[in-house]
Short mmCIF file of C-alpha atoms and ligand atoms in Angstrom, two decimals:
data_model
loop_
_atom_site.label_atom_id
_atom_site.label_comp_id
_atom_site.label_asym_id
_atom_site.label_seq_id
_atom_site.Cartn_x
_atom_site.Cartn_y
_atom_site.Cartn_z
CA UNK A 1 12.26 7.10 10.85
CA UNK A 2 9.43 9.40 12.24
CA UNK A 3 6.89 11.10 9.96
CA UNK A 4 8.04 14.59 10.83
CA UNK A 5 11.58 13.64 9.18
CA UNK A 6 10.68 14.20 5.50
CA UNK A 7 10.96 11.26 3.26
CA UNK A 8 10.71 8.92 5.84
CA UNK A 9 7.56 6.64 6.57
CA UNK A 10 4.95 7.88 4.72
CA UNK A 11 2.25 6.82 2.08
CA UNK A 12 4.63 4.88 -0.01
CA UNK A 13 5.88 2.79 2.88
CA UNK A 14 5.04 -0.49 2.52
CA UNK A 15 4.90 -3.36 5.19
CA UNK A 16 8.39 -4.62 3.50
CA UNK A 17 9.83 -1.27 3.71
CA UNK A 18 8.79 -0.99 7.24
CA UNK A 19 10.40 -4.36 8.02
CA UNK A 20 13.42 -3.65 5.89
CA UNK A 21 14.15 -0.28 8.07
CA UNK A 22 13.63 -2.43 11.26
CA UNK A 23 17.04 -4.31 10.06
CA UNK A 24 15.68 -7.46 10.81
CA UNK A 25 12.28 -8.86 10.70
CA UNK A 26 11.17 -8.68 14.36
CA UNK A 27 7.87 -7.61 15.94
CA UNK A 28 7.36 -7.45 19.72
CA UNK A 29 4.01 -8.65 20.03
CA UNK A 30 1.39 -6.23 21.55
CA UNK A 31 0.52 -7.50 24.77
CA UNK A 32 -1.84 -5.86 27.46
CA UNK A 33 -0.48 -5.14 30.36
CA UNK A 34 3.30 -5.88 29.24
CA UNK A 35 4.41 -4.18 26.13
CA UNK A 36 4.51 -0.61 27.89
CA UNK A 37 7.21 1.99 27.35
CA UNK A 38 9.64 0.34 29.89
CA UNK A 39 9.32 -3.18 28.30
CA UNK A 40 9.77 -1.97 24.91
CA UNK A 41 12.76 0.05 26.09
CA UNK A 42 14.31 -3.08 27.64
CA UNK A 43 13.69 -5.14 24.56
CA UNK A 44 15.08 -2.26 22.32
CA UNK A 45 18.07 -1.97 24.38
CA UNK A 46 18.66 -5.58 24.42
CA UNK A 47 18.50 -5.42 20.48
CA UNK A 48 20.74 -2.63 20.33
CA UNK A 49 23.49 -4.87 22.40
CA UNK A 50 23.46 -7.56 19.49
CA UNK A 51 23.08 -4.97 16.47
CA UNK A 52 24.43 -1.35 17.62
CA UNK A 53 22.87 1.54 15.87
CA UNK A 54 20.08 -0.14 14.67
CA UNK A 55 16.82 -0.36 15.72
CA UNK A 56 16.56 -3.93 15.52
CA UNK A 57 12.66 -4.58 15.31
CA UNK A 58 9.55 -2.77 15.72
CA UNK A 59 8.10 -2.72 19.27
CA UNK A 60 4.18 -2.47 19.50
CA UNK A 61 2.39 -1.04 22.66
CA UNK A 62 -0.18 -2.61 24.46
CA UNK A 63 -3.46 -2.43 22.56
CA UNK A 64 -5.16 0.82 22.95
CA UNK A 65 -9.32 0.85 23.13
CA UNK A 66 -9.92 3.20 19.78
CA UNK A 67 -13.14 4.69 21.75
CA UNK A 68 -11.02 5.68 24.87
CA UNK A 69 -8.32 7.01 22.81
CA UNK A 70 -10.70 9.63 20.68
CA UNK A 71 -12.51 10.46 24.14
CA UNK A 72 -8.90 11.17 25.53
CA UNK A 73 -8.92 9.15 28.73
CA UNK A 74 -6.18 10.18 30.46
CA UNK A 75 -4.63 6.50 31.07
CA UNK A 76 -5.19 5.71 27.84
CA UNK A 77 -3.40 8.63 26.27
CA UNK A 78 -0.66 7.72 28.94
CA UNK A 79 -0.31 4.40 27.42
CA UNK A 80 -0.04 5.77 24.02
CA UNK A 81 3.48 7.62 25.16
CA UNK A 82 6.62 6.82 23.46
CA UNK A 83 10.06 7.30 24.22
CA UNK A 84 11.86 10.05 22.35
CA UNK A 85 14.11 7.48 20.50
CA UNK A 86 11.54 4.88 19.28
CA UNK A 87 10.96 4.72 15.84
CA UNK A 88 9.01 3.89 14.28
CA UNK A 89 6.48 4.48 16.81
CA UNK A 90 4.12 1.13 16.66
CA UNK A 91 0.73 1.73 18.21
CA UNK A 92 -1.86 -1.17 18.25
CA UNK A 93 -5.47 -0.05 18.34
CA UNK A 94 -8.63 -2.41 19.36
CA UNK A 95 -11.81 -1.54 17.46
CA UNK A 96 -15.01 -3.13 16.89
CA UNK A 97 -16.52 -0.05 14.50
CA UNK A 98 -15.61 1.52 11.55
CA UNK A 99 -16.44 4.99 12.42
CA UNK A 100 -14.61 4.94 15.72
CA UNK A 101 -11.39 3.34 14.30
CA UNK A 102 -11.51 6.12 11.63
CA UNK A 103 -11.60 8.96 14.14
CA UNK A 104 -9.12 7.34 16.29
CA UNK A 105 -6.84 6.98 13.32
CA UNK A 106 -7.09 10.33 11.96
CA UNK A 107 -6.36 11.59 15.63
CA UNK A 108 -3.07 9.69 15.46
CA UNK A 109 -2.12 11.00 12.28
CA UNK A 110 -3.07 14.65 12.85
CA UNK A 111 -1.49 14.78 16.02
CA UNK A 112 1.27 12.70 14.81
CA UNK A 113 0.96 10.21 17.79
CA UNK A 114 2.51 7.19 15.77
CA UNK A 115 4.32 5.87 12.90
CA UNK A 116 2.56 2.66 12.41
CA UNK A 117 -0.81 1.18 13.34
CA UNK A 118 -1.91 -2.07 13.80
CA UNK A 119 -5.19 -3.45 14.39
CA UNK A 120 -6.30 -6.37 16.93
CA UNK A 121 -8.44 -8.98 15.63
CA UNK A 122 -6.85 -11.56 17.72
CA UNK A 123 -8.24 -11.12 20.98
CA UNK A 124 -9.83 -14.76 22.34
CA UNK A 125 -10.54 -13.02 25.74
CA UNK A 126 -14.31 -13.94 26.37
CA UNK A 127 -15.07 -10.61 27.78
CA UNK A 128 -14.15 -9.04 24.28
CA UNK A 129 -15.67 -12.21 22.06
CA UNK A 130 -18.99 -12.13 23.69
CA UNK A 131 -19.45 -8.78 22.18
CA UNK A 132 -18.03 -9.83 18.63
CA UNK A 133 -14.88 -8.44 19.19
CA UNK A 134 -11.46 -9.60 18.65
CA UNK A 135 -11.11 -13.03 17.03
CA UNK A 136 -14.86 -13.09 16.79
CA UNK A 137 -14.88 -10.15 14.36
CA UNK A 138 -13.40 -11.53 11.25
CA UNK A 139 -16.42 -13.82 11.00
CA UNK A 140 -18.57 -10.81 10.15
CA UNK A 141 -16.62 -10.50 6.77
CA UNK A 142 -18.15 -7.02 5.43
CA UNK A 143 -17.91 -5.60 8.97
CA UNK A 144 -14.03 -6.45 9.22
CA UNK A 145 -13.71 -5.33 5.49
CA UNK A 146 -14.99 -2.00 6.64
CA UNK A 147 -13.10 -1.56 9.58
CA UNK A 148 -10.04 -2.43 7.81
CA UNK A 149 -10.74 0.19 4.85
CA UNK A 150 -11.93 2.75 7.10
CA UNK A 151 -8.64 2.87 9.15
CA UNK A 152 -6.44 2.73 6.00
CA UNK A 153 -8.45 5.51 4.54
CA UNK A 154 -8.46 7.47 7.36
CA UNK A 155 -4.52 7.16 7.57
CA UNK A 156 -4.57 8.82 4.56
CA UNK A 157 -1.38 7.21 3.30
CA UNK A 158 0.51 9.04 6.32
CA UNK A 159 1.01 5.61 8.26
CA UNK A 160 0.85 2.13 7.21
CA UNK A 161 -2.01 0.05 8.97
CA UNK A 162 -1.37 -3.63 9.99
CA UNK A 163 -3.84 -6.43 11.04
CA UNK A 164 -3.20 -8.92 13.54
CA UNK A 165 -5.60 -11.99 13.43
CA UNK A 166 -5.82 -15.85 14.38
CA UNK A 167 -7.04 -18.36 12.21
CA UNK A 168 -10.54 -18.08 13.08
CA UNK A 169 -13.15 -18.66 16.27
CA UNK A 170 -12.59 -22.62 15.73
CA UNK A 171 -11.67 -25.55 13.16
CA UNK A 172 -15.09 -25.37 11.68
CA UNK A 173 -15.10 -21.50 11.31
CA UNK A 174 -11.85 -20.46 10.06
CA UNK A 175 -11.59 -16.91 8.49
CA UNK A 176 -7.98 -16.09 8.01
CA UNK A 177 -7.97 -16.65 4.51
CA UNK A 178 -10.96 -14.78 3.77
CA UNK A 179 -9.98 -12.17 6.35
CA UNK A 180 -6.28 -11.58 5.06
CA UNK A 181 -7.47 -11.42 1.31
CA UNK A 182 -10.19 -8.71 3.12
CA UNK A 183 -6.94 -7.08 4.41
CA UNK A 184 -4.89 -6.91 1.40
CA UNK A 185 -7.66 -5.64 -0.53
CA UNK A 186 -8.57 -2.89 1.81
CA UNK A 187 -4.59 -2.11 1.77
CA UNK A 188 -3.29 -3.24 5.16
CA UNK A 189 0.57 -3.19 4.77
CA UNK A 190 0.92 -6.66 6.36
CA UNK A 191 -1.02 -9.38 7.99
CA UNK A 192 0.31 -11.02 10.96
CA UNK A 193 -1.25 -14.56 11.77
CA UNK A 194 -1.26 -16.44 15.12
CA UNK A 195 -1.62 -19.84 14.21
CA UNK A 196 -4.45 -21.06 16.66
CA UNK A 197 -8.03 -20.64 16.73
CA UNK A 198 -10.05 -18.65 19.37
CA UNK A 199 -11.09 -21.72 21.22
CA UNK A 200 -7.31 -22.96 21.13
CA UNK A 201 -6.52 -19.80 23.46
CA UNK A 202 -2.99 -20.27 24.07
CA UNK A 203 -3.01 -24.25 24.19
CA UNK A 204 -1.74 -26.65 21.55
CA UNK A 205 1.11 -25.57 18.87
CA UNK A 206 0.82 -22.64 16.62
CA UNK A 207 -0.28 -24.22 13.40
CA UNK A 208 2.71 -23.28 10.73
CA UNK A 209 0.99 -24.57 8.06
CA UNK A 210 -1.61 -22.08 8.09
CA UNK A 211 0.95 -19.41 8.16
CA UNK A 212 2.48 -20.93 5.13
CA UNK A 213 -1.05 -21.23 3.49
CA UNK A 214 -1.61 -17.28 3.95
CA UNK A 215 1.45 -16.50 2.73
CA UNK A 216 0.75 -18.43 -0.37
CA UNK A 217 -2.81 -16.30 -0.36
CA UNK A 218 -1.38 -13.21 -0.22
CA UNK A 219 1.58 -13.56 -2.33
CA UNK A 220 -0.39 -12.07 -5.38
CA UNK A 221 -1.14 -8.68 -3.58
CA UNK A 222 2.58 -8.31 -2.41
CA UNK A 223 1.71 -8.08 1.27
CA UNK A 224 3.57 -9.54 3.60
CA UNK A 225 2.58 -11.97 6.20
CA UNK A 226 4.19 -12.29 9.53
CA UNK A 227 4.21 -15.53 11.56
CA UNK A 228 3.21 -15.67 15.24
CA UNK A 229 3.08 -18.29 17.88
CA UNK A 230 5.53 -20.37 19.81
CA UNK A 231 8.75 -18.59 18.98
CA UNK A 232 10.75 -19.28 22.24
CA UNK A 233 14.26 -18.98 20.85
CA UNK A 234 16.11 -17.49 17.63
CA UNK A 235 16.02 -21.08 16.35
CA UNK A 236 12.29 -21.06 16.15
CA UNK A 237 12.03 -17.64 14.57
CA UNK A 238 14.62 -18.73 11.76
CA UNK A 239 12.64 -21.94 11.29
CA UNK A 240 9.40 -20.66 11.27
CA UNK A 241 10.55 -17.93 8.00
CA UNK A 242 12.13 -21.18 6.64
CA UNK A 243 9.27 -23.53 6.97
CA UNK A 244 6.13 -20.95 6.04
CA UNK A 245 7.94 -18.31 3.94
CA UNK A 246 6.67 -15.60 6.12
CA UNK A 247 8.38 -12.14 6.09
CA UNK A 248 9.16 -12.11 9.89
CA UNK A 249 8.04 -13.49 13.26
CA UNK A 250 6.08 -11.43 15.78
CA UNK A 251 6.69 -12.56 19.18
CA UNK A 252 5.10 -12.42 22.71
CA UNK A 253 5.03 -15.09 25.42
CA UNK A 254 8.87 -16.27 24.45
CA UNK A 255 9.76 -12.70 25.74
CA UNK A 256 8.34 -12.71 28.87
CA UNK A 257 10.92 -12.72 31.58
CA UNK A 258 13.67 -12.73 28.58
CA UNK A 259 13.74 -9.53 27.15
CA UNK A 260 17.35 -10.30 25.73
CA UNK A 261 15.44 -12.77 23.24
CA UNK A 262 15.65 -9.60 20.94
CA UNK A 263 18.99 -9.51 21.11
CA UNK A 264 19.57 -13.36 19.97
CA UNK A 265 16.68 -12.79 17.61
CA UNK A 266 18.78 -9.86 16.01
CA UNK A 267 21.92 -11.89 16.08
CA UNK A 268 20.14 -14.84 14.47
CA UNK A 269 18.52 -12.82 11.63
CA UNK A 270 21.95 -11.42 11.00
CA UNK A 271 23.71 -14.72 11.18
CA UNK A 272 25.80 -13.38 13.91
CA UNK A 273 26.75 -15.96 16.71
CA UNK A 274 23.60 -16.15 19.15
CA UNK A 275 24.35 -14.64 22.50
CA UNK A 276 24.09 -17.23 25.49
CA UNK A 277 21.24 -17.10 27.76
CA UNK A 278 22.36 -14.83 30.80
CA UNK A 279 22.89 -16.66 34.05
CA UNK A 280 21.49 -15.63 37.29
CA UNK A 281 23.41 -12.41 37.75
CA UNK A 282 22.52 -11.24 34.35
CA UNK A 283 18.98 -12.03 35.01
CA UNK A 284 18.99 -10.09 37.93
CA UNK A 285 20.78 -6.98 36.42
CA UNK A 286 17.83 -7.13 33.85
CA UNK A 287 15.18 -7.49 36.52
CA UNK A 288 16.58 -4.22 38.01
CA UNK A 289 16.74 -2.52 34.98
CA UNK A 290 12.93 -3.44 34.26
CA UNK A 291 11.80 -2.46 37.84
CA UNK A 292 13.68 1.06 37.33
CA UNK A 293 12.03 1.74 33.95
CA UNK A 294 8.53 0.82 35.24
CA UNK A 295 9.01 3.31 38.04
CA UNK A 296 10.11 5.89 35.80
CA UNK A 297 7.54 5.19 33.23
CA UNK A 298 4.42 4.11 35.61
CA UNK A 299 5.32 6.21 38.57
CA UNK A 300 7.36 5.15 41.95
CA UNK A 301 4.99 2.37 43.80
CA UNK A 302 2.65 1.82 40.73
CA UNK A 303 6.04 0.80 38.77
CA UNK A 304 7.43 -1.59 41.25
CA UNK A 305 3.63 -3.08 42.03
CA UNK A 306 3.53 -3.92 37.98
CA UNK A 307 7.09 -5.55 38.02
CA UNK A 308 5.83 -8.14 40.44
CA UNK A 309 3.86 -9.87 37.55
CA UNK A 310 7.27 -10.64 36.10
CA UNK A 311 8.98 -12.18 38.55
CA UNK A 312 7.91 -15.55 38.41
CA UNK A 313 8.82 -15.32 34.70
CA UNK A 314 12.38 -14.09 35.27
CA UNK A 315 13.09 -16.88 37.46
CA UNK A 316 11.58 -19.76 35.94
CA UNK A 317 14.35 -22.73 35.75
CA UNK A 318 16.52 -21.20 38.86
CA UNK A 319 17.02 -22.45 42.09
CA UNK A 320 15.38 -19.79 44.52
CA UNK A 321 13.67 -20.88 47.70
CA UNK A 322 9.93 -20.33 48.01
CA UNK A 323 10.07 -17.70 50.67
CA UNK A 324 12.26 -15.18 48.53
CA UNK A 325 10.18 -16.13 45.40
CA UNK A 326 7.09 -14.92 47.58
CA UNK A 327 8.88 -11.89 48.86
CA UNK A 328 9.69 -10.82 45.27
CA UNK A 329 6.11 -11.36 44.37
CA UNK A 330 5.10 -8.70 46.75
CA UNK A 331 8.10 -6.42 46.55
CA UNK A 332 7.25 -2.68 47.30
CA UNK A 333 10.32 -0.72 46.59
CA UNK A 334 13.74 -0.67 44.49
CA UNK A 335 15.42 -0.68 47.85
CA UNK A 336 13.69 -4.08 48.81
CA UNK A 337 14.11 -5.25 45.47
CA UNK A 338 18.00 -5.13 45.64
CA UNK A 339 17.81 -6.55 49.11
CA UNK A 340 16.13 -9.44 48.16
CA UNK A 341 18.05 -10.34 44.76
CA UNK A 342 21.58 -9.68 46.48
CA UNK A 343 20.44 -12.73 48.81
CA UNK A 344 20.21 -15.10 45.64
CA UNK A 345 22.75 -17.70 44.55
CA UNK A 346 23.95 -15.67 41.52
CA UNK A 347 26.19 -18.12 40.09
CA UNK A 348 23.29 -20.26 38.48
CA UNK A 349 23.31 -20.93 34.82
CA UNK A 350 20.33 -20.43 32.66
CA UNK A 351 18.54 -23.77 31.99
CA UNK A 352 18.31 -24.40 28.47
CA UNK A 353 14.65 -25.92 29.06
CA UNK A 354 13.83 -23.05 31.12
CA UNK A 355 13.70 -20.72 27.92
CA UNK A 356 11.00 -23.17 26.66
CA UNK A 357 8.71 -23.57 29.09
CA UNK A 358 5.44 -22.12 28.56
CA UNK A 359 4.79 -18.70 30.03
CA UNK A 360 1.48 -17.17 30.05
CA UNK A 361 -1.96 -19.00 29.60
CA UNK A 362 -1.76 -22.33 28.13
CA UNK A 363 -5.35 -23.77 28.68
CA UNK A 364 -7.80 -24.23 25.70
CA UNK A 365 -11.42 -22.29 26.17
CA UNK A 366 -14.12 -24.96 26.26
CA UNK A 367 -16.11 -22.72 24.03
CA UNK A 368 -15.95 -19.35 22.59
CA UNK A 369 -18.17 -16.87 24.22
CA UNK A 370 -20.00 -15.08 21.24
CA UNK A 371 -23.11 -13.05 20.81
CA UNK A 372 -26.61 -14.99 20.37
CA UNK A 373 -26.43 -16.24 16.88
CA UNK A 374 -23.51 -15.03 15.71
CA UNK A 375 -22.19 -18.05 13.97
CA UNK A 376 -25.36 -18.30 11.88
CA UNK A 377 -24.68 -15.89 9.24
CA UNK A 378 -21.24 -14.34 8.14
CA UNK A 379 -22.94 -11.31 6.99
CA UNK A 380 -25.14 -9.54 9.35
CA UNK A 381 -23.41 -6.58 10.49
CA UNK A 382 -24.92 -3.66 13.10
CA UNK A 383 -23.12 -1.91 15.48
CA UNK A 384 -20.90 -3.99 18.31
CA UNK A 385 -20.47 -2.02 21.31
CA UNK A 386 -16.78 -1.20 21.83
CA UNK A 387 -15.85 -2.56 25.06
CA UNK A 388 -13.98 -0.39 27.53
CA UNK A 389 -11.39 -2.84 28.50
CA UNK A 390 -9.25 -2.27 31.87
CA UNK A 391 -8.03 -5.59 31.09
CA UNK A 392 -7.44 -7.14 27.89
CA UNK A 393 -5.26 -9.53 25.77
CA UNK A 394 -4.87 -11.47 22.43
C1 FMN B 1 -0.19 -11.55 28.66
C2 FMN B 1 -0.57 -11.19 26.91
C3 FMN B 1 -1.48 -10.07 26.40
C4 FMN B 1 -1.58 -10.22 25.31
N1 FMN B 1 -2.17 -8.65 24.94
C5 FMN B 1 -2.55 -8.89 23.27
C6 FMN B 1 -2.95 -7.35 22.70
O1 FMN B 1 -3.30 -6.36 23.81
N2 FMN B 1 -3.04 -7.32 21.49
C7 FMN B 1 -2.70 -8.43 20.51
O2 FMN B 1 -2.96 -8.53 19.59
N3 FMN B 1 -2.53 -9.49 21.34
C8 FMN B 1 -2.13 -9.63 22.45
N4 FMN B 1 -1.64 -10.83 23.09
C9 FMN B 1 -1.31 -11.99 21.92
C10 FMN B 1 0.34 -11.85 21.59
O3 FMN B 1 0.17 -10.94 20.81
C11 FMN B 1 0.33 -13.30 20.62
O4 FMN B 1 -0.24 -13.11 19.36
C12 FMN B 1 0.01 -14.56 21.16
O5 FMN B 1 0.84 -14.26 22.38
C13 FMN B 1 0.87 -15.38 20.48
O6 FMN B 1 2.24 -15.37 20.21
P1 FMN B 1 3.30 -16.00 21.22
O7 FMN B 1 3.12 -17.81 21.14
O8 FMN B 1 4.45 -15.74 20.50
O9 FMN B 1 2.86 -15.43 22.62
C14 FMN B 1 -1.37 -11.07 24.44
C15 FMN B 1 -0.83 -12.09 24.66
C16 FMN B 1 -0.33 -12.34 26.13
C17 FMN B 1 0.14 -13.64 26.75
#
C-alpha cells in the first residue's frame, strides 16, 4: 500500500478509501511516548491474529514536531522510522505555522517518509496551549485554515492529510464545527474528533453527540469523521459508530497495557467472535514481547527503561504484591523481567472491570493556559513559536 507501489495511495486516495484499505475502521491514536515502532508492531500483531493477512487498522506514530523534523534532529528522525511491513505509514505532525508544516510535509513526501499525515490540533497540555498550539489553535480560525491548506497543498495530492481535534477550548469556546468545515474545505481526507474540550483534559466522558453533530456537518463535503474518546472495548467502538454515524474509531488509552484490544476491535468490526481478555499468563507473554520490541527499537537499556511506564497498565486488576510491582517498575534488563514475571501467579483471569478502569490522566484542568488576550478575537493571527517539545501529548 506504499506510495512507491504504483496505483496505491496517491492523490486520489480519500479518507474513506484509506479506511477501507485498512480492512476495519480502526485507528491507533497517536500517543506521545507510547505509539513508537515497538508499540505499533505489538498492536498490529494483535490485529493480525484476528484477521490474518490484513492490516487490521491504521497505526499512527507519536506526534512529530514539524520544526524538529525539518531541522533533522536525530531523535526526531528516529521517531519517524517505520517497520518495513508497516502499511500505511501514518505519521502525525504537530505544528503552529503554515510555512513550517508545508516544509515538513514536502520533506515527507519528497523523501517518501510516510503514506499518510495527520495534523494534531488536540493537545491540551499547558506547555503547548499557552503558546497557542494544539487544542488552542483552532480558535484562530484563519491560522487553522492556513495551516491545513498549506499541509494539503504541500502534500500535492501524494499523501492524504487528516486532522485531529478536540471540541474546543471550553464549553463557551467551541471550535469543532468551524474547524471541521475549514478542514474539509482545505482538503483534509478525514477529521477525527475527540469529544472533549481542552479544559476537560481527560475528565468526564467523551461527548458522542458532538461527534454525531460533526458527522452531520461534514456530510455535504463527503469527508469522513472519526470518533475518538473512551473506546475501552470492542463494544464501545461498535456503539460509537452506531450512535454517531462516524466512519471509524480512534483508540488511545483503551489499549494502554492492552494491545490485544486491536484484535478484539478487528473481530468486532468483522462480526467475528471477540477474543477474550487474556489471563495473566497471556498478559505476561505480551509484556515480554513489548519489552523485547522496545529493546530492539530504542536500544538495549533504554528500551527496558521505557517499558517501565507500561507495567502498571498491564497489571491493572491482577493480584500482584506491591514489592514485585515496585521491582517491575524499576526493571533494567529482559533477564530481570523474565525472573520477576515467572514469580507471579499466572493462573489469574482478567477482571472484566479492569478493562474499563481509567488509564492515563483523568483530572480536568482549572483553566486552559493560553497566550494573553487569546480569546478576545478569533481572527488575529501572527506567528506562534513552535515549541520544541520533549514531552508532549494530546
Ligand atoms: C499518553 C498520551 C499521549 C498522547 N499523545 C498524543 C499525541 O501525540 N497526539 C495526539 O493527537 N493526541 C495525543 N493523545 C490523545 C489521544 O490521541 C486521544 O485523542 C485521547 O487519549 C482520547 O482518546 P482515548 O479516550 O481513546 O484515550 C495522547 C493521549 C495520551 C493518553
